[in-house]
Amino acid sequence: MQFDLQLPELFNASDYFVDRHIREGRGGKIAVKCQDRSFTYADIQAGMNQVGNALKSLNVRMEERVALLLLDTEIYPQAFFGAVKIGAVPICLNTLMRPKDYLYFLNDSRARVLLVDAALYANIEEIKAETQFLEHIVVVNGAAPAGTTAFADFIAGKSKELEAAPTTPDDSCFWLYSSGSTGKPKGTIHLQHDMVYACETYGKQVLGIREDDVCFSAAKLFFAYGLGNGLYFPFSVGATTVYMPDRPVPASVYETIRKFKPTLYFGVPTLYGSMLQEEGSMDGVRLCVSAGEALPADILKRWVERHGVQIADGIGSTELVHIFISNRPDEIKPGSSGKIVPGYEARIVDEDWRDVAEGDVGTLLIKGDSAAAGYWNKHEKTKTTMLGEWLNTDDQYYRDKDGFFYYVGRSNDMLKVGGIWVSPIEVEACLIEHPAVLECAVVGSPDSENLIKPKAFVVLDHGYTGDEKLEKELKEYVKTKLAHYKFPRWIVFLNELPKTATGKIKRFELRKGDFA
Ligand code: 3UK
């Protein structure tokens, strides 16, 4: 069943998620806690309006993209909704990428203005001369190097009042980049109504999010997953959200939970696995959520035994903005992604787009009004993913007689590593540039927790020996060239790669593990 949103003819998401709370008397409620700082909804509104006015003073117009390369701090909601409020389109960039990735994002989106955290600025310094459209760099949370503007100066003297731009529910609202196995990442265009749709469906009907909830997402705000968990779900009901700018490792996550006592905690399977290895308590958490990749039943079982709190695994995607199939707090099947979320519909189809029988595996298609309008400047890809009302997830699923969905794998070669996309082809292209590597293939392989990590099979050039030293060197090589999480956790040296008669690498055989 679809959900009828009934938004007014003119609708701006910043009004719904921020201004509404002040109008309805929640201006004094704490919206954001970050380290030792707290910000009310009124504080966030004032900051959002100042950012909006500051962007306007740089002549940023409706529809114009504004790039955000920010750690999770109180600046995030102010910058995000500040851009949205003037009808501009914030782009939430992944903070784990490399300079050349940012060059692509900035040129592809044509952003003229970038807000960047001081801790990430070095990435931009390296490529800023090569950008085609970038004109203004605003540095937040630290000193502004030459040629940039400090955030304090950017908003200095700007009014704390601002009227929302006359956007409609179907105007562009924000973009997230989504990576594919081949080709460049795709700017995924979300509309003003998409976040509201996710709040009314998954937010209210699965999470049961309430004003007295305190949310903490270990998954960062730049992920579609984190953006909902840490920003628009809490902001949909006037709840409080906790931001941790540091890297989400078990110690920092447990410490944040101890200090801020969240009621809703959002993580990814890899982190649940590593949190089980360390001391710490989940006291006060009423529900844990997992997404990004399938949560192994064994991690769930050990987690519930140890912490006495459930993890609701659900599948979401950047294209659908958030979770559309999920376990419910009171109805969890370990190893399953759960049941369809109210407001969404699912089909599982074969190669001819015919629905498969119950229990049979096929491609998962989803219908629901939080789906992206399309990919920026990628029409062919838009046509094969966004099929009218249906969206092709490229996931292989089956459904049992109770309506629970089970993840089987991807229709393409993409890997989910710690909940983040990794293209094996990108890792191969990187490895092959190393002088020792003659040929290589990268596939996903399960680790001891049964979570997928990249594994490389390498054929060496003459004169090189596949020893531990070279293995280490190749891993380091990938780490320096690509985002850190993409490096192969294992390297297997082979004399030749298994190939078909036509010379195609038999990835299937490599995945089977006979070559390990
Ligand atoms: C995979 C899962 C099995 C699946 C996301 C929650 O992960 C998110 O978005 P992405 O665009 O990736 C989407 C793809 O990731 N996946 C996600 N969750 C699960 N596979 N079980 C799961 N629970 O292949 C999907 O197509 O990075 C997650 C909310 C918003 C999101 N964007």
XYZ file of C-alpha atoms and ligand atoms in Angstrom:
548
model
C 0.000 0.000 0.000
C 1.247 3.433 -0.884
C 1.027 6.204 1.627
C -0.646 9.472 0.619
C 1.427 12.348 1.931
C -0.894 15.301 1.232
C 1.711 18.048 1.314
C 0.735 21.643 0.474
C 1.362 23.060 -3.008
C 4.403 24.920 -1.730
C 6.541 22.832 0.547
C 10.096 23.225 1.780
C 11.599 20.424 3.851
C 13.426 22.904 6.134
C 10.085 24.228 7.294
C 8.779 20.767 8.132
C 11.943 19.566 9.886
C 13.028 22.757 11.663
C 10.671 25.772 11.603
C 7.595 23.699 12.472
C 9.033 22.820 15.875
C 9.468 26.472 16.812
C 5.927 27.264 15.599
C 4.562 24.386 17.638
C 6.354 25.440 20.831
C 9.338 23.082 20.768
C 11.963 25.812 20.172
C 13.527 25.184 23.580
C 13.849 21.431 23.065
C 17.402 20.091 22.615
C 17.813 19.087 18.975
C 21.513 18.237 18.851
C 24.106 17.165 21.372
C 27.705 17.047 20.214
C 30.616 16.510 22.596
C 29.937 19.001 25.401
C 27.664 21.255 23.393
C 23.851 21.283 23.168
C 21.672 23.089 20.641
C 17.941 23.702 20.803
C 15.651 23.660 17.786
C 15.651 27.478 18.034
C 19.476 27.491 17.901
C 19.454 25.220 14.847
C 16.841 27.425 13.199
C 18.915 30.577 13.788
C 22.037 28.908 12.394
C 20.158 27.460 9.434
C 18.775 30.893 8.568
C 22.209 32.477 8.826
C 23.691 29.845 6.519
C 20.825 30.380 4.074
C 21.383 34.141 4.121
C 25.146 33.700 3.780
C 24.656 31.436 0.743
C 22.297 34.006 -0.748
C 24.956 36.680 -0.279
C 27.180 34.555 -2.547
C 24.363 34.599 -5.073
C 23.478 30.937 -4.612
C 20.166 30.419 -6.412
C 17.386 27.857 -6.286
C 18.452 24.485 -7.785
C 22.121 25.304 -7.342
C 24.168 22.595 -5.679
C 26.078 23.306 -2.457
C 28.679 20.695 -1.545
C 29.006 19.575 2.085
C 32.100 17.695 3.175
C 31.419 17.677 6.881
C 31.981 15.571 9.944
C 28.978 14.923 12.177
C 28.645 18.108 14.243
C 25.911 20.675 14.891
C 26.968 22.452 11.673
C 25.515 19.610 9.602
C 21.798 20.305 10.131
C 22.399 24.061 9.862
C 24.292 23.752 6.570
C 21.990 21.085 5.129
C 18.699 22.821 5.930
C 20.217 26.273 5.331
C 20.830 25.269 1.714
C 17.452 23.528 1.430
C 15.655 26.578 2.806
C 16.811 28.826 -0.055
C 15.885 26.112 -2.555
C 19.528 25.188 -3.158
C 20.523 21.520 -3.151
C 22.995 20.253 -0.552
C 25.207 17.356 -1.576
C 26.316 15.180 1.301
C 29.800 13.958 0.418
C 31.402 10.851 1.859
C 34.200 12.001 4.163
C 36.246 8.805 3.646
C 37.104 9.381 0.003
C 40.307 10.581 -1.673
C 41.103 13.962 -3.297
C 40.486 12.720 -6.838
C 37.035 11.498 -5.797
C 36.231 14.995 -4.533
C 37.427 16.512 -7.786
C 34.884 14.345 -9.570
C 32.028 15.162 -7.137
C 32.711 18.898 -7.343
C 32.948 18.967 -11.121
C 30.046 16.598 -11.725
C 27.719 18.560 -9.438
C 29.089 21.963 -10.531
C 28.891 23.201 -6.947
C 30.218 26.770 -6.639
C 30.234 26.665 -2.849
C 31.724 23.999 -0.626
C 31.490 23.774 3.152
C 34.316 21.612 4.407
C 35.398 20.539 7.869
C 38.883 21.819 8.758
C 39.924 18.225 9.453
C 39.145 17.275 5.821
C 40.392 20.401 4.091
C 43.711 18.880 2.941
C 41.746 16.716 0.478
C 40.385 19.830 -1.188
C 43.636 21.803 -1.131
C 45.160 19.073 -3.301
C 42.594 19.366 -6.099
C 41.122 22.815 -5.772
C 43.148 24.243 -8.673
C 41.652 21.576 -10.939
C 38.000 22.219 -10.107
C 35.958 23.759 -12.905
C 33.175 25.455 -10.962
C 34.216 25.832 -7.336
C 34.418 29.480 -6.251
C 33.986 29.600 -2.481
C 35.345 27.314 0.217
C 33.962 27.752 3.709
C 35.910 25.979 6.449
C 34.026 24.874 9.538
C 35.258 23.663 12.933
C 38.765 25.070 12.610
C 41.110 27.643 11.156
C 40.535 28.809 7.575
C 43.656 28.475 5.393
C 44.500 31.141 2.794
C 41.929 31.412 0.039
C 39.076 30.092 2.204
C 36.501 31.675 4.503
C 36.025 30.709 8.126
C 32.477 29.625 8.964
C 32.245 32.358 11.659
C 33.077 35.013 9.051
C 30.726 33.415 6.541
C 27.722 33.873 8.818
C 28.910 37.022 10.646
C 26.266 39.734 10.552
C 23.818 37.520 8.639
C 20.203 37.714 9.723
C 18.729 34.904 11.819
C 15.440 35.358 9.966
C 14.815 33.831 6.558
C 11.765 32.965 4.540
C 11.800 29.563 2.848
C 12.093 29.557 -0.939
C 8.821 28.745 -2.740
C 9.708 25.130 -3.522
C 7.103 22.484 -4.308
C 7.036 18.953 -2.838
C 8.583 17.768 -6.120
C 11.529 20.174 -6.258
C 15.059 18.834 -5.865
C 16.026 18.803 -2.205
C 19.401 17.059 -1.809
C 21.757 14.647 -3.534
C 23.729 11.689 -2.354
C 26.358 10.004 -4.498
C 25.921 6.279 -5.019
C 28.731 4.173 -6.462
C 28.344 1.514 -9.131
C 30.545 -1.387 -10.232
C 31.680 0.424 -13.352
C 31.464 4.055 -14.241
C 31.535 7.051 -11.963
C 29.394 7.543 -8.842
C 25.897 8.741 -9.605
C 24.410 11.901 -8.097
C 21.095 10.613 -6.769
C 18.493 13.357 -6.825
C 16.038 13.394 -3.939
C 12.980 15.610 -3.814
C 11.523 17.776 -1.044
C 8.928 15.158 -0.088
C 11.250 12.115 0.059
C 12.473 12.512 3.648
C 8.928 13.153 4.856
C 7.789 9.944 3.184
C 10.504 7.945 4.959
C 9.528 9.532 8.309
C 5.828 8.752 7.920
C 6.557 5.145 6.930
C 9.698 3.593 8.412
C 10.261 6.365 10.976
C 6.861 6.359 12.588
C 5.596 2.871 11.796
C 8.701 0.747 12.325
C 10.951 2.764 14.635
C 7.936 4.300 16.330
C 10.063 7.407 16.761
C 8.769 9.853 19.381
C 9.637 13.286 20.713
C 11.285 11.792 23.816
C 13.666 9.593 21.798
C 17.387 10.251 21.692
C 18.995 8.988 18.462
C 22.594 8.030 17.967
C 23.837 6.822 14.595
C 27.316 5.363 14.341
C 26.753 5.506 10.562
C 27.662 9.043 9.561
C 25.270 11.681 8.258
C 26.734 11.632 4.747
C 25.352 8.106 4.233
C 21.695 7.947 3.283
C 21.324 5.616 6.266
C 22.956 8.048 8.721
C 21.133 11.082 7.329
C 17.790 9.549 8.293
C 18.962 8.100 11.607
C 20.820 11.161 12.796
C 18.957 13.995 11.142
C 15.538 13.728 9.612
C 13.961 10.996 11.785
C 14.712 12.817 15.053
C 13.919 16.165 13.398
C 10.559 14.839 12.189
C 9.227 14.595 15.758
C 11.311 17.114 17.687
C 13.514 14.427 19.251
C 17.196 14.774 20.224
C 20.110 13.504 18.160
C 23.657 12.850 19.332
C 26.616 13.550 17.022
C 30.041 11.995 17.350
C 32.556 13.452 14.887
C 35.153 10.749 15.662
C 35.603 7.476 13.843
C 32.971 4.955 14.990
C 35.054 2.295 16.734
C 33.651 0.193 19.624
C 35.319 2.291 22.351
C 34.057 5.664 21.059
C 30.590 4.262 20.362
C 30.188 2.666 23.806
C 31.512 5.856 25.423
C 28.978 7.979 23.521
C 26.171 5.630 24.577
C 27.294 5.780 28.203
C 27.495 9.560 28.157
C 24.346 10.461 26.207
C 22.003 7.540 26.931
C 20.381 7.273 23.475
C 17.123 5.321 23.175
C 17.680 4.417 19.510
C 21.049 3.227 18.250
C 21.922 2.727 14.579
C 24.915 0.692 13.428
C 26.165 -1.577 10.674
C 26.873 -5.329 10.995
C 30.673 -4.971 11.008
C 30.449 -2.590 13.960
C 27.995 -4.817 15.868
C 30.497 -7.640 15.336
C 33.425 -5.621 16.676
C 31.384 -4.173 19.567
C 30.787 -7.753 20.700
C 34.558 -8.134 21.076
C 34.819 -5.239 23.531
C 33.577 -4.101 26.908
C 30.672 -1.703 27.042
C 26.993 -1.362 27.846
C 23.880 -0.511 25.842
C 21.947 0.649 28.896
C 18.993 2.856 28.025
C 18.798 1.793 24.357
C 15.260 0.589 23.537
C 16.087 -0.589 20.009
C 19.149 -1.135 17.838
C 18.949 -0.924 14.063
C 21.234 -2.514 11.499
C 21.449 -1.838 7.757
C 23.943 -1.449 4.942
C 24.537 -5.162 4.552
C 22.811 -8.275 5.885
C 23.137 -8.832 9.636
C 24.381 -12.390 10.245
C 21.991 -14.335 12.516
C 24.887 -15.280 14.776
C 25.827 -11.657 15.534
C 22.173 -10.915 16.344
C 21.958 -13.902 18.672
C 25.144 -13.045 20.560
C 24.093 -9.368 20.772
C 20.706 -10.137 22.308
C 22.297 -12.596 24.757
C 24.831 -10.054 25.888
C 22.920 -6.759 25.801
C 19.297 -7.872 26.116
C 18.215 -5.484 23.354
C 17.046 -6.394 19.857
C 18.609 -5.387 16.573
C 16.076 -4.733 13.811
C 17.831 -5.456 10.505
C 16.366 -3.620 7.521
C 17.368 -3.006 3.943
C 17.471 0.499 2.555
C 19.200 2.173 -0.345
C 20.452 5.584 -1.390
C 17.953 5.503 -4.254
C 14.992 4.908 -1.910
C 16.541 7.226 0.694
C 16.004 4.848 3.626
C 14.718 1.465 4.790
C 11.861 -0.199 2.890
C 11.991 -3.781 4.186
C 12.575 -4.308 7.879
C 12.195 -6.481 10.914
C 9.896 -4.950 13.559
C 11.011 -4.474 17.165
C 8.505 -7.143 18.250
C 8.785 -9.424 15.225
C 12.326 -10.370 14.297
C 13.468 -13.311 12.188
C 17.242 -13.727 12.485
C 18.915 -13.884 9.077
C 16.008 -12.101 7.386
C 15.701 -8.465 6.281
C 12.128 -8.507 7.636
C 8.817 -7.580 6.038
C 7.844 -4.770 3.705
C 7.545 -1.395 5.442
C 4.038 0.155 5.198
C 4.079 2.640 2.310
C 6.241 0.408 0.115
C 5.501 -2.505 -2.206
C 7.893 -5.225 -3.316
C 8.088 -7.580 -6.266
C 10.600 -10.355 -6.832
C 10.995 -11.012 -10.559
C 12.867 -13.255 -12.991
C 14.849 -12.130 -16.077
C 11.590 -11.619 -17.993
C 10.160 -9.393 -15.240
C 7.666 -12.096 -14.214
C 6.956 -12.523 -10.506
C 8.645 -15.618 -9.128
C 6.931 -18.137 -6.850
C 7.163 -17.894 -3.057
C 10.575 -19.070 -1.921
C 12.194 -18.564 -5.341
C 15.059 -16.145 -5.768
C 14.751 -13.165 -8.078
C 15.514 -9.484 -8.433
C 13.911 -7.193 -5.862
C 11.880 -4.271 -7.228
C 10.473 -1.656 -4.868
C 7.731 0.918 -5.240
C 7.455 3.824 -2.821
C 7.353 7.590 -2.953
C 10.717 8.222 -1.324
C 12.438 6.994 -4.497
C 14.911 9.354 -6.165
C 13.772 11.275 -9.220
C 16.802 10.080 -11.150
C 20.557 10.224 -11.420
C 22.207 13.494 -12.353
C 23.352 13.497 -15.977
C 23.173 9.698 -16.184
C 20.149 9.015 -18.290
C 20.967 5.452 -19.346
C 21.543 4.389 -15.759
C 18.387 6.215 -14.664
C 16.341 4.273 -17.216
C 17.585 0.867 -16.106
C 17.150 1.583 -12.362
C 14.056 3.760 -12.139
C 11.408 1.805 -13.992
C 8.458 4.156 -13.756
C 6.892 3.512 -10.372
C 9.256 0.636 -9.646
C 12.889 0.812 -8.711
C 15.335 -1.980 -9.461
C 17.467 -2.583 -6.348
C 19.774 -5.049 -8.167
C 19.463 -7.252 -5.079
C 18.637 -10.957 -5.200
C 15.944 -11.879 -2.678
C 13.350 -14.497 -1.838
C 10.250 -14.205 0.326
C 8.907 -16.858 2.713
C 5.267 -17.741 3.400
C 5.117 -15.254 6.295
C 6.163 -12.358 4.076
C 9.743 -12.178 5.370
C 12.428 -11.306 2.820
C 15.845 -12.971 2.667
C 18.893 -11.405 1.048
C 20.774 -13.758 -1.260
C 23.268 -11.509 -3.069
C 23.736 -8.777 -5.618
C 22.834 -8.931 -9.311
C 26.105 -7.149 -10.089
C 29.640 -7.480 -8.709
C 29.354 -4.699 -6.145
C 30.393 -5.486 -2.571
C 29.075 -4.028 0.658
C 32.005 -3.690 3.055
C 31.184 -2.374 6.492
C 27.942 -1.162 4.961
C 29.735 0.879 2.261
C 29.907 0.156 -1.460
C 33.150 -1.162 -2.873
C 33.563 -1.766 -6.588
C 35.880 -4.751 -7.127
C 36.661 -3.325 -10.549
C 37.974 -0.098 -9.000
C 40.204 -2.079 -6.626
C 41.474 -4.197 -9.539
C 42.213 -1.072 -11.589
C 44.219 0.256 -8.679
C 46.194 -2.945 -8.052
C 47.087 -3.348 -11.707
C 48.923 -0.018 -11.587
C 51.406 -1.501 -9.149
C 54.528 -2.633 -11.067
C 54.455 -6.112 -9.482
C 50.921 -6.888 -10.644
C 50.436 -8.484 -14.035
C 46.803 -9.478 -13.611
C 44.332 -9.485 -10.776
C 40.755 -10.131 -9.763
C 38.929 -8.934 -6.668
C 35.916 -10.722 -5.199
C 33.981 -10.635 -1.937
C 34.929 -13.210 0.682
C 33.409 -13.823 4.127
C 35.506 -13.032 7.226
C 35.267 -14.838 10.579
C 31.991 -12.991 11.361
C 30.579 -14.043 7.984
C 30.749 -10.477 6.689
C 31.988 -9.791 3.179
C 35.390 -8.164 2.651
C 37.418 -7.674 -0.577
C 39.893 -10.414 -1.455
C 42.414 -10.045 -4.273
C 43.854 -12.770 -6.490
C 47.078 -11.575 -8.049
C 49.303 -12.881 -10.827
C 52.755 -11.327 -10.452
C 54.990 -10.014 -13.172
C 58.382 -11.701 -13.776
C 60.899 -11.154 -11.049
C 58.448 -10.634 -8.187
C 57.849 -13.067 -5.343
C 54.484 -13.397 -3.644
C 55.672 -13.139 -0.067
C 54.320 -11.473 3.047
C 56.269 -8.305 2.377
C 54.725 -7.839 -1.062
C 51.287 -8.679 0.297
C 51.633 -5.901 2.838
C 52.988 -3.529 0.231
C 50.037 -4.137 -2.114
C 47.517 -3.561 0.674
C 49.245 -0.303 1.622
C 49.356 0.693 -2.030
C 45.565 0.433 -2.362
C 45.083 2.273 0.921
C 47.092 5.248 -0.331
C 45.301 5.408 -3.692
C 41.698 4.642 -2.741
C 39.438 5.247 0.244
C 40.866 3.190 3.086
C 37.926 0.756 3.452
C 38.427 -0.536 -0.104
C 41.767 -2.307 0.445
C 41.867 -6.101 -0.023
C 41.946 -7.826 3.395
C 43.555 -10.892 1.834
C 45.844 -11.297 -1.153
C 46.280 -14.660 -2.830
C 49.104 -15.040 -5.335
C 48.280 -17.327 -8.279
C 50.227 -18.426 -11.333
C 47.194 -17.693 -13.476
C 43.594 -16.603 -13.055
C 40.800 -19.047 -13.927
C 39.290 -17.891 -17.226
C 36.562 -18.883 -19.647
C 37.329 -19.845 -23.257
C 36.689 -16.230 -24.221
C 39.162 -14.952 -21.643
C 36.687 -13.702 -19.036
C 37.774 -14.158 -15.442
C 35.669 -16.805 -13.703
C 34.825 -14.749 -10.616
C 32.403 -17.407 -9.524
C 35.227 -19.920 -9.120
C 37.328 -17.430 -7.195
C 34.383 -16.733 -4.885
C 33.879 -20.440 -4.224
C 37.160 -20.410 -2.370
C 38.912 -23.324 -4.160
C 41.720 -20.915 -4.876
C 42.201 -19.629 -1.346
C 22.573 -3.500 0.531
C 21.517 -4.645 2.469
C 21.153 -6.851 2.997
C 21.665 -3.885 -0.617
C 21.048 2.167 3.176
C 19.682 1.889 5.104
O 22.800 0.708 2.537
C 22.103 1.655 2.239
O 22.213 2.293 1.016
P 23.288 2.043 -0.119
O 22.846 2.791 -1.308
O 23.242 0.485 -0.420
C 22.044 -0.189 -0.761
C 22.316 -1.672 -0.919
O 22.982 -2.157 0.256
N 21.887 -3.527 1.828
C 21.534 -2.471 2.578
N 20.956 -2.883 3.717
C 20.931 -4.238 3.682
N 21.615 -5.937 2.132
N 20.580 -6.533 4.181
C 20.455 -5.256 4.567
N 19.899 -4.940 5.751
O 22.471 -4.447 -1.614
C 21.104 -2.531 -1.062
O 20.633 -2.531 -2.384
O 24.659 2.325 0.399
C 20.650 1.428 4.240
C 19.090 3.090 4.926
C 19.445 3.846 3.858
C 20.430 3.384 2.988
N 20.784 4.147 1.941
